[in-house]
Every structure is written in structure tokens, then in C-alpha cells.
XYZ file of C-alpha atoms in Angstrom:
418
model
C -26.720 -43.353 -95.228
C -23.458 -43.082 -92.748
C -22.995 -39.527 -92.256
C -26.775 -38.487 -92.476
C -27.608 -41.146 -89.870
C -24.305 -39.490 -87.229
C -25.828 -35.697 -88.253
C -29.109 -36.685 -87.150
C -28.185 -37.853 -83.864
C -26.234 -35.164 -83.290
C -28.534 -32.504 -84.138
C -31.084 -34.616 -82.277
C -28.789 -34.837 -78.944
C -27.914 -31.157 -79.153
C -31.321 -29.584 -79.975
C -32.717 -31.981 -77.063
C -29.397 -30.245 -74.519
C -30.374 -26.877 -75.639
C -33.563 -27.366 -74.934
C -33.205 -28.716 -71.964
C -31.229 -25.785 -70.873
C -33.424 -23.035 -72.193
C -37.172 -23.663 -72.611
C -40.365 -23.795 -70.563
C -40.594 -27.427 -69.683
C -43.650 -29.566 -68.598
C -43.589 -30.817 -64.898
C -42.543 -34.144 -65.256
C -40.527 -35.477 -62.527
C -37.600 -37.262 -64.875
C -37.752 -34.381 -67.473
C -37.357 -31.746 -64.194
C -34.320 -33.480 -62.712
C -32.872 -33.884 -66.087
C -33.249 -30.339 -66.973
C -32.048 -29.002 -63.305
C -28.877 -31.322 -64.016
C -28.297 -30.213 -67.253
C -28.858 -26.374 -66.384
C -26.465 -26.854 -63.167
C -23.673 -28.241 -64.856
C -24.150 -26.550 -68.350
C -20.329 -27.080 -69.828
C -21.820 -30.655 -70.668
C -22.924 -29.017 -73.855
C -19.735 -28.012 -75.041
C -18.105 -31.051 -76.249
C -21.342 -32.320 -78.414
C -21.239 -28.996 -79.819
C -17.858 -29.310 -80.786
C -18.575 -32.382 -82.412
C -21.429 -31.634 -84.055
C -19.968 -28.472 -85.432
C -16.827 -30.547 -86.487
C -19.357 -33.194 -88.034
C -20.974 -30.329 -90.065
C -18.029 -28.683 -91.695
C -16.573 -32.289 -92.698
C -19.926 -33.458 -94.155
C -20.571 -29.546 -95.747
C -20.246 -30.207 -99.546
C -21.871 -34.047 -99.464
C -24.938 -33.612 -97.348
C -25.521 -29.638 -96.843
C -29.112 -29.772 -95.775
C -28.166 -32.210 -92.605
C -24.852 -30.184 -92.461
C -26.704 -27.042 -91.516
C -28.846 -28.562 -89.301
C -26.166 -29.535 -87.276
C -24.485 -26.715 -87.826
C -27.432 -24.645 -86.429
C -28.079 -26.770 -83.193
C -24.390 -27.341 -82.278
C -23.915 -23.674 -82.140
C -27.564 -23.364 -79.691
C -26.083 -25.831 -77.648
C -22.378 -24.217 -77.380
C -23.814 -20.824 -76.788
C -26.287 -22.611 -73.789
C -23.295 -24.475 -72.649
C -20.990 -21.375 -72.430
C -23.296 -18.140 -71.379
C -25.049 -19.524 -67.741
C -20.586 -19.313 -67.275
C -20.716 -15.783 -69.084
C -23.853 -14.497 -67.018
C -22.163 -16.357 -63.554
C -18.948 -14.464 -64.016
C -20.391 -10.751 -64.183
C -22.215 -11.531 -61.172
C -19.704 -12.976 -59.067
C -17.960 -9.597 -59.968
C -20.355 -7.482 -58.934
C -20.589 -9.910 -55.645
C -16.413 -9.968 -55.203
C -16.530 -13.730 -55.754
C -13.853 -15.510 -58.423
C -15.365 -18.847 -60.493
C -13.116 -21.652 -60.258
C -12.926 -24.419 -63.448
C -11.588 -27.259 -61.052
C -13.774 -26.407 -58.059
C -16.697 -26.916 -61.404
C -15.151 -30.362 -61.917
C -14.653 -31.843 -59.048
C -17.393 -30.100 -56.453
C -19.812 -33.197 -56.745
C -23.513 -33.528 -55.626
C -24.382 -32.218 -52.678
C -27.541 -34.501 -51.466
C -27.622 -37.309 -49.040
C -30.364 -40.032 -49.346
C -30.683 -40.911 -45.181
C -30.229 -38.311 -42.233
C -26.583 -38.951 -40.970
C -26.377 -41.656 -38.493
C -25.430 -40.963 -34.820
C -26.175 -37.265 -35.229
C -29.773 -37.403 -34.111
C -31.043 -35.947 -31.219
C -35.158 -35.440 -30.332
C -35.844 -31.400 -29.942
C -39.880 -32.026 -29.941
C -42.521 -34.897 -29.281
C -45.683 -33.036 -30.363
C -48.253 -35.296 -30.116
C -46.282 -37.789 -29.187
C -44.115 -38.145 -32.153
C -41.209 -37.656 -32.628
C -39.284 -34.454 -34.207
C -34.805 -34.855 -34.464
C -32.408 -33.137 -35.609
C -29.189 -33.803 -36.666
C -25.842 -32.052 -34.724
C -23.018 -31.111 -36.917
C -20.312 -29.048 -35.247
C -16.503 -29.430 -34.511
C -15.270 -31.918 -32.237
C -12.595 -29.217 -30.210
C -14.799 -27.080 -27.654
C -13.888 -23.721 -27.859
C -13.219 -20.903 -25.276
C -16.606 -18.471 -26.486
C -19.427 -19.946 -27.781
C -19.652 -20.238 -31.865
C -22.038 -18.977 -33.898
C -25.158 -21.604 -35.516
C -27.479 -22.404 -38.248
C -30.597 -24.044 -38.460
C -31.185 -25.692 -41.584
C -34.277 -26.252 -42.779
C -34.826 -29.012 -45.364
C -37.155 -28.248 -48.052
C -38.729 -31.342 -50.511
C -42.312 -29.616 -51.317
C -43.595 -29.738 -47.355
C -44.245 -33.101 -48.002
C -40.770 -35.162 -48.551
C -37.418 -34.756 -47.408
C -35.384 -35.060 -44.227
C -32.477 -33.835 -42.530
C -28.827 -33.705 -43.063
C -30.097 -34.067 -46.941
C -27.441 -31.139 -47.945
C -24.537 -32.360 -45.586
C -22.143 -30.238 -47.670
C -23.597 -27.292 -46.167
C -22.936 -28.880 -42.968
C -19.932 -28.813 -43.680
C -19.154 -25.628 -44.970
C -20.721 -24.259 -41.947
C -18.600 -26.021 -39.817
C -15.183 -25.154 -41.672
C -16.237 -21.821 -41.096
C -17.140 -22.108 -37.229
C -20.501 -22.550 -37.497
C -22.264 -25.116 -35.436
C -25.332 -26.318 -37.672
C -28.782 -27.843 -35.955
C -29.999 -29.325 -39.361
C -33.945 -30.243 -38.469
C -36.387 -32.861 -39.488
C -40.402 -31.503 -39.258
C -43.579 -32.810 -39.567
C -44.822 -33.447 -43.321
C -47.344 -33.062 -45.195
C -50.506 -34.164 -45.736
C -50.177 -34.961 -41.750
C -50.273 -31.753 -41.079
C -50.447 -28.106 -42.328
C -47.620 -25.760 -43.531
C -48.811 -24.015 -39.773
C -47.495 -26.959 -37.910
C -44.288 -27.028 -40.081
C -43.628 -22.621 -39.160
C -44.390 -24.045 -35.627
C -41.907 -26.920 -35.425
C -38.742 -24.668 -36.837
C -39.835 -21.935 -34.073
C -39.750 -25.023 -31.812
C -36.479 -25.781 -33.346
C -34.864 -22.165 -32.795
C -36.034 -22.561 -28.700
C -34.713 -25.566 -28.402
C -31.418 -24.941 -29.544
C -31.341 -21.362 -27.991
C -32.112 -23.623 -24.316
C -29.869 -25.632 -24.897
C -27.256 -23.295 -26.204
C -24.921 -24.153 -23.546
C -24.932 -27.759 -23.472
C -23.799 -27.481 -27.018
C -21.396 -24.575 -26.815
C -23.267 -22.156 -28.808
C -24.520 -18.145 -28.979
C -27.898 -17.637 -28.214
C -27.825 -14.433 -29.871
C -26.031 -15.376 -32.955
C -28.524 -17.614 -34.416
C -29.427 -17.937 -38.150
C -32.363 -19.862 -39.427
C -31.458 -21.358 -43.326
C -33.087 -23.424 -45.887
C -33.870 -24.246 -49.301
C -36.996 -24.295 -51.269
C -39.822 -25.174 -48.876
C -37.340 -24.909 -46.245
C -36.292 -21.540 -47.367
C -39.992 -20.861 -46.907
C -40.714 -22.327 -43.735
C -37.033 -20.344 -42.466
C -38.490 -17.095 -43.364
C -41.969 -17.396 -42.528
C -40.954 -18.479 -38.533
C -37.916 -15.674 -39.026
C -40.555 -13.369 -39.001
C -42.863 -14.522 -37.346
C -40.830 -14.427 -34.577
C -40.140 -10.626 -35.312
C -41.303 -8.199 -33.431
C -44.591 -6.733 -34.540
C -48.065 -5.779 -33.594
C -50.301 -8.379 -35.748
C -48.386 -11.657 -35.792
C -48.826 -13.014 -32.314
C -52.383 -12.338 -32.482
C -52.534 -13.682 -35.679
C -51.371 -16.993 -34.832
C -53.574 -17.272 -31.959
C -56.391 -16.875 -34.251
C -55.857 -18.539 -36.559
C -55.454 -22.607 -36.800
C -57.430 -25.854 -36.188
C -58.330 -26.999 -32.880
C -55.742 -29.851 -32.733
C -53.391 -26.509 -33.647
C -54.541 -24.497 -31.300
C -54.371 -27.022 -28.915
C -50.993 -27.302 -29.494
C -49.858 -23.512 -28.679
C -49.098 -25.378 -25.185
C -46.387 -27.126 -26.883
C -44.744 -24.276 -28.519
C -44.931 -21.280 -27.389
C -45.786 -18.344 -30.470
C -43.102 -15.682 -28.738
C -39.627 -15.992 -28.837
C -36.439 -13.643 -29.482
C -35.660 -12.592 -32.913
C -32.959 -14.638 -34.683
C -29.915 -13.117 -36.087
C -30.445 -13.705 -39.705
C -32.186 -15.685 -41.893
C -31.349 -16.946 -45.106
C -33.752 -18.409 -48.412
C -32.136 -20.259 -51.161
C -34.912 -21.088 -53.768
C -37.917 -20.600 -50.891
C -41.731 -19.212 -51.865
C -42.608 -16.195 -50.915
C -46.040 -15.660 -51.344
C -47.957 -18.783 -50.954
C -51.330 -17.519 -53.080
C -49.195 -16.536 -55.879
C -47.290 -19.718 -55.765
C -50.047 -21.865 -56.089
C -52.455 -19.436 -58.651
C -49.519 -18.924 -60.454
C -47.856 -22.676 -61.333
C -48.941 -25.731 -61.542
C -49.593 -26.489 -57.867
C -52.830 -25.178 -58.805
C -53.599 -28.362 -59.599
C -51.579 -30.777 -56.937
C -54.498 -31.786 -54.801
C -52.062 -31.225 -51.712
C -52.029 -27.644 -51.382
C -55.334 -27.525 -49.797
C -54.779 -29.685 -47.344
C -51.033 -28.226 -46.817
C -52.335 -24.766 -46.381
C -55.673 -26.273 -44.661
C -58.112 -24.564 -47.235
C -58.596 -22.331 -50.327
C -57.218 -18.981 -50.643
C -60.618 -17.620 -50.111
C -61.507 -19.954 -47.463
C -58.466 -19.485 -45.186
C -56.730 -16.295 -45.792
C -54.997 -15.485 -42.720
C -52.984 -19.042 -43.042
C -52.139 -17.927 -46.470
C -50.512 -14.458 -45.233
C -48.671 -16.435 -42.110
C -47.269 -19.180 -44.795
C -45.870 -16.057 -47.006
C -43.032 -14.329 -45.775
C -43.681 -11.285 -48.114
C -46.525 -10.530 -46.369
C -44.807 -10.165 -42.993
C -42.791 -8.059 -43.953
C -41.828 -4.926 -41.525
C -38.697 -2.958 -40.931
C -37.860 -5.213 -37.843
C -37.506 -8.350 -39.997
C -34.160 -9.840 -38.668
C -31.327 -9.287 -41.481
C -32.303 -11.227 -44.581
C -30.346 -12.866 -47.691
C -32.173 -14.351 -50.646
C -30.786 -16.335 -53.161
C -32.471 -17.248 -56.291
C -31.948 -18.681 -59.781
C -33.205 -16.554 -62.519
C -33.947 -19.409 -64.428
C -35.882 -20.835 -61.463
C -38.804 -23.673 -63.046
C -40.365 -24.364 -59.765
C -40.362 -21.434 -57.616
C -40.611 -18.203 -60.678
C -37.673 -16.090 -59.497
C -40.530 -13.102 -59.161
C -41.437 -14.557 -55.473
C -37.706 -13.806 -54.435
C -38.103 -10.329 -56.396
C -41.358 -9.083 -54.986
C -39.622 -10.269 -51.224
C -37.089 -8.269 -52.034
C -38.799 -5.027 -52.982
C -40.823 -5.371 -50.236
C -37.701 -5.907 -48.083
C -36.446 -2.445 -49.291
C -39.626 -0.529 -48.837
C -39.779 -1.793 -45.395
C -36.408 -0.486 -44.995
C -35.239 -3.969 -43.856
C -31.509 -4.766 -43.422
C -31.480 -7.583 -46.838
C -29.713 -8.667 -49.827
C -30.605 -10.097 -52.739
C -28.719 -12.394 -55.050
C -30.146 -13.551 -58.047
C -28.659 -16.041 -59.852
C -28.522 -16.287 -63.922
C -29.355 -19.161 -65.718
C -29.359 -21.129 -62.130
C -32.472 -23.738 -61.555
C -34.347 -24.756 -59.186
C -31.463 -26.458 -56.501
C -28.640 -25.471 -58.282
C -27.256 -26.057 -55.008
C -26.628 -30.146 -55.809
C -24.055 -29.069 -58.027
C -21.787 -28.294 -55.126
C -19.229 -27.166 -57.450
C -21.477 -25.588 -60.446
C -21.332 -21.592 -60.876
C -24.270 -20.615 -59.497
C -23.099 -22.373 -56.092
C -19.831 -20.905 -56.122
C -21.949 -17.264 -55.777
C -24.329 -18.347 -53.580
C -21.433 -19.438 -50.962
C -19.283 -16.074 -51.395
C -22.613 -14.259 -50.799
C -23.347 -16.417 -47.862
C -19.963 -16.309 -45.982
C -20.018 -12.313 -46.508
C -23.793 -12.328 -44.798
C -22.351 -15.035 -41.790
C -19.499 -13.170 -41.073
C -21.305 -10.146 -40.568
C -23.036 -12.135 -37.861
C -20.388 -13.704 -36.516
C -18.507 -10.264 -36.002
C -20.690 -10.181 -33.315
C -18.990 -10.557 -29.662
C -19.360 -13.834 -28.955
C -20.987 -14.925 -25.606
C -17.902 -16.237 -23.210
C -18.338 -19.900 -23.035
C -19.457 -19.669 -19.404
C -22.133 -17.015 -19.358
C -25.566 -17.360 -19.807
C -27.808 -14.254 -20.941
C -30.861 -13.211 -19.385
C -33.632 -14.321 -22.032
C -37.602 -13.147 -21.873
C -38.903 -16.415 -23.778
C -41.295 -18.536 -21.743
C -40.155 -21.893 -20.948
C -41.304 -24.510 -23.319
C -44.101 -27.005 -21.796
C -46.393 -30.224 -22.862
C -44.418 -32.832 -25.422
C -42.379 -29.915 -27.145
C -38.419 -29.808 -25.243
């Protein structure tokens, strides 16, 4: 009886772990969090799988049925525990990266519950509301200006905060990049267009204060994860020279949004590059083809339905803004993303290739949404290697001397932003 009970427990444990890695799951927050954790730390499946196999062998004669079930579920758990590593290893080889078990074990968690203390700087005041950023930089002042990253946090457009991914900021600093990790106004109080405008204002603020903080405004990269990746891409592509986007921005929006134009002018110089980690690229398809179609936040975020406000959906969808002059783009997306389907990234990568725009797409097999929360995970290791090469290509441009200010053709910020 005891042996049967032990085998039953091992069956259930191994089956549950395998399901969390491989099976489609309902969007229950606790279940999704567990699935992301187990997928990111897939090697946790190996010990219970080996234990289940050992128990099955020992009990094969006395409880053959339960031993067979335990062996089957244990084997499945073992496969799903090892396969993410094998797939990540092949991906790492293709991108010139290496995987390190020590980093996997000791990497820790990339998440902070609150913004960093003592770093907050107000970069905008839309409607009198302070919108802040955290400055992450090395203490010594370089002889030449540093390249910089404007980082946009994720959180489904309605939650999250600046510096919630501090490991990225420290990693950027270690490579010689300053980081401006920004807040933006959250839904449902504002729309997605307001949020994109906040991101663009942050870029303009960094450029205006580049000399103060010792950064090179010509080597500025926009980057973000999840909703932040969506906003970073949309803002970067809107800033790129084109014949239709500025006019579309002037035409779209509510009265309150149009009044905000003077607070942050739309025309701007393009950034040197843009990076998206598992960010949505087509809002209409995302909402229509996922559980978001039943989310009451979405119409408020988008300012209406897709049929009633098509231009707003287009301006919030980077895949609909592609042309050959968009900035160099790096897309990092998990092949097993259960929140933002990998088809979103593949579609944008295809459109960028057709347009002849400079872009790199790295698909991380078996990686789920928010894979970089596990800082040492296989997907995170490959992502850092790919992002490092992307940044090196931008940082390799000749830096602007610290005492020289280049001419710009952007209009000065006025009104409440600045």
C-alpha cells in the first residue's frame, strides 16, 4: 500500500511538471506563473523524474501497473527537463554563444518589486502628473560620451514600474552603457498612444540632457520587454523618417491626446537601434487570437474597437509601421510563449526582411513569456549573447567627445513635458 501511494505521488508530480512545460494552459495567474517558473528552470524536472524511474524499477514486480505509470510519467518529465537545454544549446551554437551550468544554477531572479531608491528623475509632467525615470550609470565620468539605453518595462500596459528588471540595468552598465529606465502612464487612465508618446518624450528628454549625463545622443537604443517591447518598437518606428506616420499621429487621438501634442512634439530623430523582448507586434491579431479578446481593458487601452479605431490599432502595431528606414531591430522571443504568441515576432521579422530593414530575429526554443526573470536560464544566456553583439555593433560607432554638442533639428519640448 505504501509503495502504491509513493508511486501515485511520483506519477502525479512528474505528470504535473511535464504539463506545466509542454501543455497549453488556461490564463489563471498562479498557473501561468508556475508554468513560466518551471519552463525557465526546466532542470528541476530531472531529480523527480530520476526518482520516479528508480521507484518504478524497484516496484516493477510488486506493483507492475503503478510502476509502469510511474515510469511513463517520469520519462516524460525527464524528456521535458532536458529538451530545453538541448534546444538552447543548438540555438547558442548558431549565435556564437555558450551555455554555462554555473550561471544557470546561480543566476538568480531578475525582478524588483519597487523602483530603485535614490535614482528617480522627473522627465515629464503630462497634465501635472510626474513621470519619472531611474538613471543607472557607472560612477566615473568617461572622456567620451557613453552609449545609452532607454528601457521600457513590461506589465500588460496597466502595471509594472521602472527598474523592475534591475539585472538588465547592471548588465548594460557592465558593458559601458548608461541606462534610463522609465515609467510611463498606465492604462486604463491613458491609452496606448499616450504611452507611446511618453516613451518618445523620454527619448527626447535624454537627448536634451545628454551632455549633463555624459551620454552620446547618436548612440541611443530603445529597448523593452513584453508591453514595453511593444511600446519601444512603436515609438522607434514612429520616430523613423516616413511619409505617413507623422500625419497619422496628428490625425489620430482624442481631444485630450491632441491637446497633449504641444507637450511633446511628434517629429524626432530616429534612435540608433531598438530591442524587443517578447513584445506584441500586431495589436489587432493579439487581441482577436488570444484571451485578451475577453479582457475589458483592451478597448480602453486602444481607445475603441479595431473596427471603430483602425488607425489607433495600426499606430500601436509595429508590424504595421515597417518600412526600409526603421532603425536596426533586434527581436528576442520565446518559441513557447503562452502570453504573446511567437507568430507575432515571426511576422514582424518577415516584414522587416521584405522591407530590407536591418533586423535580427532570435527565437529561443522552449522559452516562455518573461524568460529573462530567470537570469541564469538557458534562454536568458542566449538572449544576452545576442543582445551583446547587437549593442557592440552600435557602440562601435565613433563616440561624440564629451565636450562637443552636435546640431539637432528637433523642436524643443514645450508645455508640461520636459
